[in-house]
Amino acid sequence: MKSAAPPAPLIALFQAAGFPLADAPLLQRADVFLDLSGEDIRRRLFLTQDAAGIELCLRPEFTIPLCLQAVAAGGDALGNGMSYCGPVFRHRQGESGEFIQAGVESLGRSDAEAADAEILALAIESAKLLGEARPLIRLGDAGLINGVLAALSVPPGLARRLKRRLAAGRTPDEALDPGANGSGLDRYAGVMTALEGAGQSSAQAFVGDMLTISGVRAAGGRSAEEIAERFLSKAREGSGSLDETRAAVLREFLSIAGHPDKVTVAIRRLASRHGLDIDAALERYESRLGFMAAQGIDLASVTAAGGFVRNLDYYTGMVFEIVPPSPATPKPLVGGGRYDTLLKRLGSPVDVPAVGFSIWVERFAPAAAGSPS
């Protein structure tokens, strides 16, 4: 199935908003996506190798490639905005692995909450331009949920596991269930129990041998031993569980949802009752809502939720998805959020404030999504 052509009105909208069109090579080094993207993209890469044996992949998204280019260029490139519209490639069950994504990346703005609101308003305008007259918005905050997890002293590995379960559509009860049959390392609990207490070298050698025997080849330039080390490290981080008191507080937070103003009040009350030090994150959250209202965003169309997360590991603040008013559980039309630490992880000497969104062009009506470029 061939991807639809990029819609020219959408590109014009981005450029008029101050985001010039950019592009990135179709072939990308796989290791950066293996390290920085969430499990959902990591397992869906189209992989290949160059003549030197370096693992490459077809571009699965634009954010990381465009940020890599900005880091390489340095200077003003770390404080500019850009837009894109072109094919990306991911394994998708029952769908074409090639499809068009369009979007915007805003880099370098220090007024984060104002920038968040402007990006969300542009995303909503884009959805309307493509034919969705009454888009609904799901809103979350990675900074807020990370603040709650830190205030409850949830170990980092367990926190990542909880967020990945939530991103996969689990309910708060399912995400907090230590016996849930999830993806990733959950399924290897028996193996990790057997390895518990083994020395580092013995455990690494065992897992490395199993990978070699199974014919697993290197991914992202890694040897079997390096893959084994990553597996063991993540398994150790993800071990452990919460006592019922902390689990109950976290369950309550994750279950809060509704109109953004009511969600803010509910989270403040929860934080006060349980002594959670999340005031700074809440102030940013409330400030963002004020800028959203100033942008003309109808907060009645927004459902905020403590437990709403997205399936990319690099988000640090606001996260959102735009969905049609029906069916009850639609695929998102647009998704995005804030990722203030990504560029430094990609090689920038300093953290660079950044926020953006991506549009699944194919999910809109063909007449709008397939306009010629």
Short mmCIF file of C-alpha atoms in Angstrom, two decimals:
data_model
loop_
_atom_site.label_atom_id
_atom_site.label_comp_id
_atom_site.label_asym_id
_atom_site.label_seq_id
_atom_site.Cartn_x
_atom_site.Cartn_y
_atom_site.Cartn_z
CA MET A 1 0.00 0.00 0.00
CA LYS A 2 1.52 3.33 -1.02
CA SER A 3 1.41 6.22 1.46
CA ALA A 4 -0.77 9.22 0.66
CA ALA A 5 0.93 12.30 -0.70
CA PRO A 6 1.76 15.02 1.86
CA PRO A 7 -1.10 17.57 2.05
CA ALA A 8 0.11 20.97 0.83
CA PRO A 9 -2.29 23.02 3.04
CA LEU A 10 -0.81 21.39 6.13
CA ILE A 11 2.74 22.26 5.12
CA ALA A 12 1.61 25.82 4.40
CA LEU A 13 0.04 26.03 7.87
CA PHE A 14 3.28 24.93 9.54
CA GLN A 15 5.38 27.39 7.57
CA ALA A 16 3.00 30.27 8.28
CA ALA A 17 3.31 29.46 12.00
CA GLY A 18 7.10 29.83 11.76
CA PHE A 19 8.15 26.20 11.29
CA PRO A 20 10.06 25.79 7.99
CA LEU A 21 10.01 22.41 6.30
CA ALA A 22 12.93 20.08 7.11
CA ASP A 23 13.85 16.54 6.15
CA ALA A 24 16.03 13.69 7.42
CA PRO A 25 17.61 10.66 5.70
CA LEU A 26 15.49 7.55 5.36
CA LEU A 27 18.30 5.37 6.71
CA GLN A 28 19.18 6.01 10.35
CA ARG A 29 21.49 4.35 12.85
CA ALA A 30 19.40 1.91 14.84
CA ASP A 31 21.23 2.25 18.15
CA VAL A 32 19.80 5.67 18.98
CA PHE A 33 16.22 4.38 18.65
CA LEU A 34 17.09 1.24 20.61
CA ASP A 35 18.39 3.44 23.42
CA LEU A 36 15.89 6.30 23.48
CA SER A 37 12.53 5.21 22.06
CA GLY A 38 9.89 3.31 23.98
CA GLU A 39 9.35 -0.43 23.67
CA ASP A 40 6.49 0.12 21.24
CA ILE A 41 8.74 1.59 18.52
CA ARG A 42 11.87 -0.35 19.50
CA ARG A 43 10.29 -3.69 18.59
CA ARG A 44 8.84 -2.43 15.29
CA LEU A 45 11.95 -1.18 13.51
CA PHE A 46 12.81 -2.23 9.97
CA LEU A 47 16.46 -3.22 10.46
CA THR A 48 19.35 -3.66 8.03
CA GLN A 49 23.17 -3.32 8.06
CA ASP A 50 25.72 -1.37 6.08
CA ALA A 51 28.92 -2.85 4.61
CA ALA A 52 30.77 -2.24 7.90
CA GLY A 53 28.16 -4.18 9.86
CA ILE A 54 26.63 -1.10 11.52
CA GLU A 55 22.96 -1.67 12.30
CA LEU A 56 20.65 0.72 10.45
CA CYS A 57 16.90 1.14 10.34
CA LEU A 58 14.37 2.81 8.12
CA ARG A 59 13.28 6.08 9.73
CA PRO A 60 10.53 5.15 12.24
CA GLU A 61 9.77 8.77 13.20
CA PHE A 62 11.13 12.29 12.63
CA THR A 63 11.76 13.73 16.10
CA ILE A 64 15.04 11.95 16.88
CA PRO A 65 16.54 12.37 13.35
CA LEU A 66 15.70 16.09 13.24
CA CYS A 67 17.04 16.64 16.75
CA LEU A 68 20.25 14.82 15.81
CA GLN A 69 20.65 17.20 12.87
CA ALA A 70 20.06 20.21 15.13
CA VAL A 71 22.69 18.97 17.59
CA ALA A 72 25.18 18.42 14.76
CA ALA A 73 24.54 21.93 13.39
CA GLY A 74 24.69 23.56 16.83
CA GLY A 75 24.30 27.29 17.38
CA ASP A 76 21.00 28.74 16.20
CA ALA A 77 19.74 25.30 15.16
CA LEU A 78 19.23 24.49 18.86
CA GLY A 79 16.83 27.41 19.19
CA ASN A 80 14.75 27.07 16.05
CA GLY A 81 11.54 25.38 15.05
CA MET A 82 11.00 23.03 12.13
CA SER A 83 8.25 21.03 10.48
CA TYR A 84 8.21 17.85 8.43
CA CYS A 85 5.98 15.73 6.26
CA GLY A 86 7.09 12.43 4.79
CA PRO A 87 7.11 8.64 5.05
CA VAL A 88 8.07 6.73 8.19
CA PHE A 89 8.41 2.97 8.56
CA ARG A 90 7.20 0.69 11.36
CA HIS A 91 5.98 -2.90 11.50
CA ARG A 92 2.20 -2.67 12.00
CA GLN A 93 -0.11 -5.66 12.21
CA GLY A 94 -2.68 -5.57 9.43
CA GLU A 95 -1.46 -2.22 8.10
CA SER A 96 1.19 -0.97 5.73
CA GLY A 97 4.62 -0.54 7.29
CA GLU A 98 5.09 2.70 5.34
CA PHE A 99 2.90 5.70 6.12
CA ILE A 100 3.01 9.49 6.08
CA GLN A 101 3.66 11.48 9.23
CA ALA A 102 3.66 15.26 9.49
CA GLY A 103 4.48 17.42 12.44
CA VAL A 104 6.31 20.22 14.18
CA GLU A 105 9.28 20.43 16.56
CA SER A 106 9.82 23.64 18.58
CA LEU A 107 13.33 23.91 20.05
CA GLY A 108 14.86 26.33 22.53
CA ARG A 109 11.93 28.29 23.98
CA SER A 110 12.39 28.97 27.69
CA ASP A 111 8.71 29.91 28.22
CA ALA A 112 7.77 26.23 28.31
CA GLU A 113 4.12 26.45 29.35
CA ALA A 114 3.33 29.12 26.75
CA ALA A 115 5.13 27.08 24.09
CA ASP A 116 3.18 23.96 25.14
CA ALA A 117 -0.12 25.77 24.68
CA GLU A 118 0.88 27.19 21.28
CA ILE A 119 1.97 23.78 20.04
CA LEU A 120 -1.25 22.16 21.24
CA ALA A 121 -3.30 24.91 19.56
CA LEU A 122 -1.40 24.36 16.29
CA ALA A 123 -2.00 20.60 16.57
CA ILE A 124 -5.74 21.19 17.02
CA GLU A 125 -5.79 23.59 14.06
CA SER A 126 -3.98 20.96 11.98
CA ALA A 127 -6.57 18.31 12.86
CA LYS A 128 -9.38 20.65 11.87
CA LEU A 129 -7.62 21.51 8.60
CA LEU A 130 -7.44 17.79 7.81
CA GLY A 131 -11.18 17.37 8.36
CA GLU A 132 -11.77 16.59 12.04
CA ALA A 133 -14.21 19.34 13.00
CA ARG A 134 -14.64 18.34 16.68
CA PRO A 135 -11.37 16.88 17.90
CA LEU A 136 -11.08 15.72 21.49
CA ILE A 137 -7.85 16.04 23.47
CA ARG A 138 -6.35 13.63 25.98
CA LEU A 139 -3.91 15.46 28.25
CA GLY A 140 -1.28 14.23 30.67
CA ASP A 141 1.99 15.37 32.19
CA ALA A 142 5.09 13.20 32.37
CA GLY A 143 6.67 15.67 34.78
CA LEU A 144 3.72 15.41 37.13
CA ILE A 145 3.57 11.62 37.13
CA ASN A 146 7.36 11.47 37.55
CA GLY A 147 7.04 13.84 40.50
CA VAL A 148 4.46 11.61 42.16
CA LEU A 149 6.58 8.50 41.56
CA ALA A 150 9.62 10.26 43.03
CA ALA A 151 7.65 11.52 46.05
CA LEU A 152 6.56 7.93 46.71
CA SER A 153 10.17 6.66 46.28
CA VAL A 154 9.22 4.29 43.47
CA PRO A 155 12.44 2.70 42.08
CA PRO A 156 13.28 3.96 38.55
CA GLY A 157 12.96 0.56 36.90
CA LEU A 158 9.59 -0.11 38.47
CA ALA A 159 8.45 3.39 37.51
CA ARG A 160 9.35 2.72 33.87
CA ARG A 161 7.49 -0.57 33.96
CA LEU A 162 4.37 1.11 35.36
CA LYS A 163 4.43 3.83 32.69
CA ARG A 164 4.91 1.32 29.89
CA ARG A 165 1.92 -0.66 31.12
CA LEU A 166 -0.17 2.52 31.22
CA ALA A 167 0.99 3.46 27.70
CA ALA A 168 -0.09 0.01 26.53
CA GLY A 169 -3.64 0.75 27.68
CA ARG A 170 -3.63 -0.95 31.08
CA THR A 171 -5.93 0.36 33.80
CA PRO A 172 -4.31 1.68 37.00
CA ASP A 173 -5.18 -1.60 38.76
CA GLU A 174 -3.61 -3.64 35.96
CA ALA A 175 -0.53 -1.42 35.81
CA LEU A 176 0.04 -1.80 39.55
CA ASP A 177 -0.56 -5.56 39.62
CA PRO A 178 2.85 -7.16 40.31
CA GLY A 179 1.64 -10.41 38.74
CA ALA A 180 0.32 -8.84 35.54
CA ASN A 181 1.39 -10.70 32.43
CA GLY A 182 2.93 -7.78 30.60
CA SER A 183 5.37 -7.33 27.78
CA GLY A 184 9.08 -6.79 28.17
CA LEU A 185 10.83 -8.20 31.23
CA ASP A 186 7.67 -9.22 33.12
CA ARG A 187 7.55 -12.49 31.19
CA TYR A 188 11.07 -13.42 32.32
CA ALA A 189 10.41 -13.31 36.05
CA GLY A 190 11.19 -17.02 36.43
CA VAL A 191 14.52 -16.70 34.68
CA MET A 192 15.51 -13.71 36.80
CA THR A 193 14.59 -15.60 39.97
CA ALA A 194 16.86 -18.45 38.86
CA LEU A 195 19.71 -16.00 38.21
CA GLU A 196 19.24 -14.14 41.50
CA GLY A 197 22.39 -14.34 43.57
CA ALA A 198 24.60 -15.34 40.66
CA GLY A 199 27.72 -13.29 40.09
CA GLN A 200 27.72 -10.60 37.43
CA SER A 201 30.09 -12.49 35.13
CA SER A 202 28.25 -15.80 35.53
CA ALA A 203 24.82 -14.30 34.88
CA GLN A 204 26.09 -12.31 31.89
CA ALA A 205 27.84 -15.36 30.42
CA PHE A 206 24.69 -17.47 30.83
CA VAL A 207 22.41 -14.97 29.09
CA GLY A 208 25.02 -14.35 26.40
CA ASP A 209 25.28 -18.09 25.72
CA MET A 210 21.49 -18.41 25.49
CA LEU A 211 21.34 -15.57 22.95
CA THR A 212 24.14 -17.10 20.91
CA ILE A 213 22.58 -20.59 20.98
CA SER A 214 19.25 -19.08 19.92
CA GLY A 215 20.91 -17.39 16.95
CA VAL A 216 20.16 -13.87 18.14
CA ARG A 217 22.29 -11.43 16.16
CA ALA A 218 23.55 -8.10 17.32
CA ALA A 219 21.10 -5.19 17.30
CA GLY A 220 22.30 -1.64 17.05
CA GLY A 221 25.90 -2.87 16.83
CA ARG A 222 25.69 -4.76 20.14
CA SER A 223 27.25 -8.13 20.83
CA ALA A 224 25.30 -10.91 22.53
CA GLU A 225 27.17 -10.11 25.76
CA GLU A 226 26.20 -6.43 25.54
CA ILE A 227 22.55 -7.35 24.95
CA ALA A 228 22.78 -9.66 27.97
CA GLU A 229 24.19 -6.87 30.13
CA ARG A 230 21.36 -4.54 29.11
CA PHE A 231 18.80 -7.25 29.87
CA LEU A 232 20.24 -7.95 33.31
CA SER A 233 20.55 -4.27 34.17
CA LYS A 234 16.95 -3.54 33.25
CA ALA A 235 15.72 -6.64 35.06
CA ARG A 236 17.45 -5.58 38.28
CA GLU A 237 16.04 -2.06 37.98
CA GLY A 238 12.55 -3.40 37.38
CA SER A 239 12.55 -5.76 40.35
CA GLY A 240 10.67 -4.98 43.53
CA SER A 241 7.16 -3.92 44.32
CA LEU A 242 5.24 -1.28 46.24
CA ASP A 243 3.77 -1.69 49.69
CA GLU A 244 0.00 -1.36 49.80
CA THR A 245 0.06 2.14 51.30
CA ARG A 246 2.12 3.63 48.46
CA ALA A 247 0.27 1.53 45.89
CA ALA A 248 -3.05 2.92 47.13
CA VAL A 249 -1.84 6.53 46.82
CA LEU A 250 -0.48 5.88 43.34
CA ARG A 251 -3.68 4.10 42.29
CA GLU A 252 -5.71 7.11 43.43
CA PHE A 253 -3.50 9.51 41.47
CA LEU A 254 -3.59 7.40 38.31
CA SER A 255 -7.40 7.16 38.50
CA ILE A 256 -7.97 10.94 38.57
CA ALA A 257 -9.44 12.06 35.24
CA GLY A 258 -11.84 14.61 33.82
CA HIS A 259 -11.99 18.34 33.12
CA PRO A 260 -8.48 19.79 33.55
CA ASP A 261 -9.53 22.27 36.25
CA LYS A 262 -11.20 19.54 38.32
CA VAL A 263 -8.19 17.26 37.85
CA THR A 264 -5.90 19.99 39.19
CA VAL A 265 -8.04 20.40 42.32
CA ALA A 266 -8.17 16.63 42.89
CA ILE A 267 -4.40 16.22 42.55
CA ARG A 268 -3.74 19.13 44.92
CA ARG A 269 -6.01 17.55 47.52
CA LEU A 270 -4.31 14.18 47.12
CA ALA A 271 -0.86 15.74 47.46
CA SER A 272 -1.92 17.62 50.59
CA ARG A 273 -3.44 14.54 52.25
CA HIS A 274 -0.38 12.39 51.63
CA GLY A 275 2.37 14.98 51.92
CA LEU A 276 3.56 14.68 48.32
CA ASP A 277 6.03 17.41 47.34
CA ILE A 278 4.82 18.09 43.79
CA ASP A 279 4.04 21.82 44.08
CA ALA A 280 6.44 22.88 41.32
CA ALA A 281 5.01 20.37 38.83
CA LEU A 282 1.46 21.40 39.74
CA GLU A 283 2.26 25.08 39.26
CA ARG A 284 3.58 24.34 35.76
CA TYR A 285 0.47 22.28 35.08
CA GLU A 286 -1.86 25.11 36.15
CA SER A 287 0.17 27.72 34.27
CA ARG A 288 -0.12 25.64 31.10
CA LEU A 289 -3.91 25.48 31.46
CA GLY A 290 -4.01 29.28 31.66
CA PHE A 291 -2.00 29.61 28.45
CA MET A 292 -4.24 27.00 26.80
CA ALA A 293 -7.31 29.07 27.62
CA ALA A 294 -5.55 32.18 26.29
CA GLN A 295 -4.92 30.30 23.02
CA GLY A 296 -8.67 29.76 22.69
CA ILE A 297 -8.52 26.01 23.43
CA ASP A 298 -11.89 24.83 24.71
CA LEU A 299 -11.03 23.05 27.97
CA ALA A 300 -14.39 21.27 27.80
CA SER A 301 -12.93 19.28 24.87
CA VAL A 302 -9.93 18.23 26.99
CA THR A 303 -9.85 15.15 29.22
CA ALA A 304 -6.92 15.34 31.61
CA ALA A 305 -5.74 12.26 33.50
CA GLY A 306 -3.06 11.54 36.07
CA GLY A 307 -2.39 8.21 34.44
CA PHE A 308 -2.23 9.33 30.81
CA VAL A 309 1.21 8.64 29.31
CA ARG A 310 2.49 8.09 25.79
CA ASN A 311 4.66 5.28 24.44
CA LEU A 312 7.94 7.18 24.01
CA ASP A 313 10.49 7.16 26.82
CA TYR A 314 11.87 10.65 26.26
CA TYR A 315 8.86 12.76 27.30
CA THR A 316 9.47 15.05 30.29
CA GLY A 317 6.38 17.29 30.52
CA MET A 318 3.04 17.78 28.78
CA VAL A 319 1.86 14.84 26.69
CA PHE A 320 -1.29 14.80 24.58
CA GLU A 321 -3.25 12.98 21.92
CA ILE A 322 -6.00 14.27 19.66
CA VAL A 323 -8.74 11.76 18.86
CA PRO A 324 -12.03 11.88 16.96
CA PRO A 325 -15.24 12.00 19.04
CA SER A 326 -15.97 8.35 18.16
CA PRO A 327 -15.55 5.39 18.41
CA ALA A 328 -15.05 4.90 22.14
CA THR A 329 -11.38 3.86 21.91
CA PRO A 330 -10.05 5.38 18.67
CA LYS A 331 -6.48 5.45 17.49
CA PRO A 332 -4.96 8.90 17.96
CA LEU A 333 -4.93 11.29 15.02
CA VAL A 334 -2.20 13.45 16.54
CA GLY A 335 0.19 12.87 19.42
CA GLY A 336 2.93 14.90 21.03
CA GLY A 337 4.54 16.36 24.08
CA ARG A 338 7.55 17.98 25.75
CA TYR A 339 11.01 16.39 25.70
CA ASP A 340 13.47 18.75 27.41
CA THR A 341 16.29 16.24 27.98
CA LEU A 342 16.37 14.53 24.58
CA LEU A 343 18.82 16.83 22.79
CA LYS A 344 21.40 16.58 25.56
CA ARG A 345 21.11 12.79 25.41
CA LEU A 346 21.76 13.11 21.67
CA GLY A 347 24.96 15.08 22.22
CA SER A 348 24.01 18.69 22.93
CA PRO A 349 26.29 20.25 25.58
CA VAL A 350 23.22 21.55 27.44
CA ASP A 351 19.57 20.64 27.84
CA VAL A 352 17.40 22.27 25.18
CA PRO A 353 13.70 22.92 25.90
CA ALA A 354 11.66 21.18 23.19
CA VAL A 355 8.05 20.31 22.40
CA GLY A 356 6.33 18.98 19.30
CA PHE A 357 3.70 16.75 17.76
CA SER A 358 3.20 14.19 15.00
CA ILE A 359 0.15 13.62 12.80
CA TRP A 360 -0.93 10.26 11.39
CA VAL A 361 -2.08 11.72 8.07
CA GLU A 362 -3.59 8.44 6.86
CA ARG A 363 -6.10 8.39 9.74
CA PHE A 364 -7.94 11.40 8.40
CA ALA A 365 -10.53 11.31 5.60
CA PRO A 366 -8.81 10.46 2.28
CA ALA A 367 -9.95 13.68 0.62
CA ALA A 368 -8.14 15.72 3.26
CA ALA A 369 -5.19 13.44 3.95
CA GLY A 370 -4.32 12.75 0.36
CA SER A 371 -4.29 16.22 -1.14
CA PRO A 372 -1.42 16.54 -3.61
CA SER A 373 1.72 18.31 -2.49
#
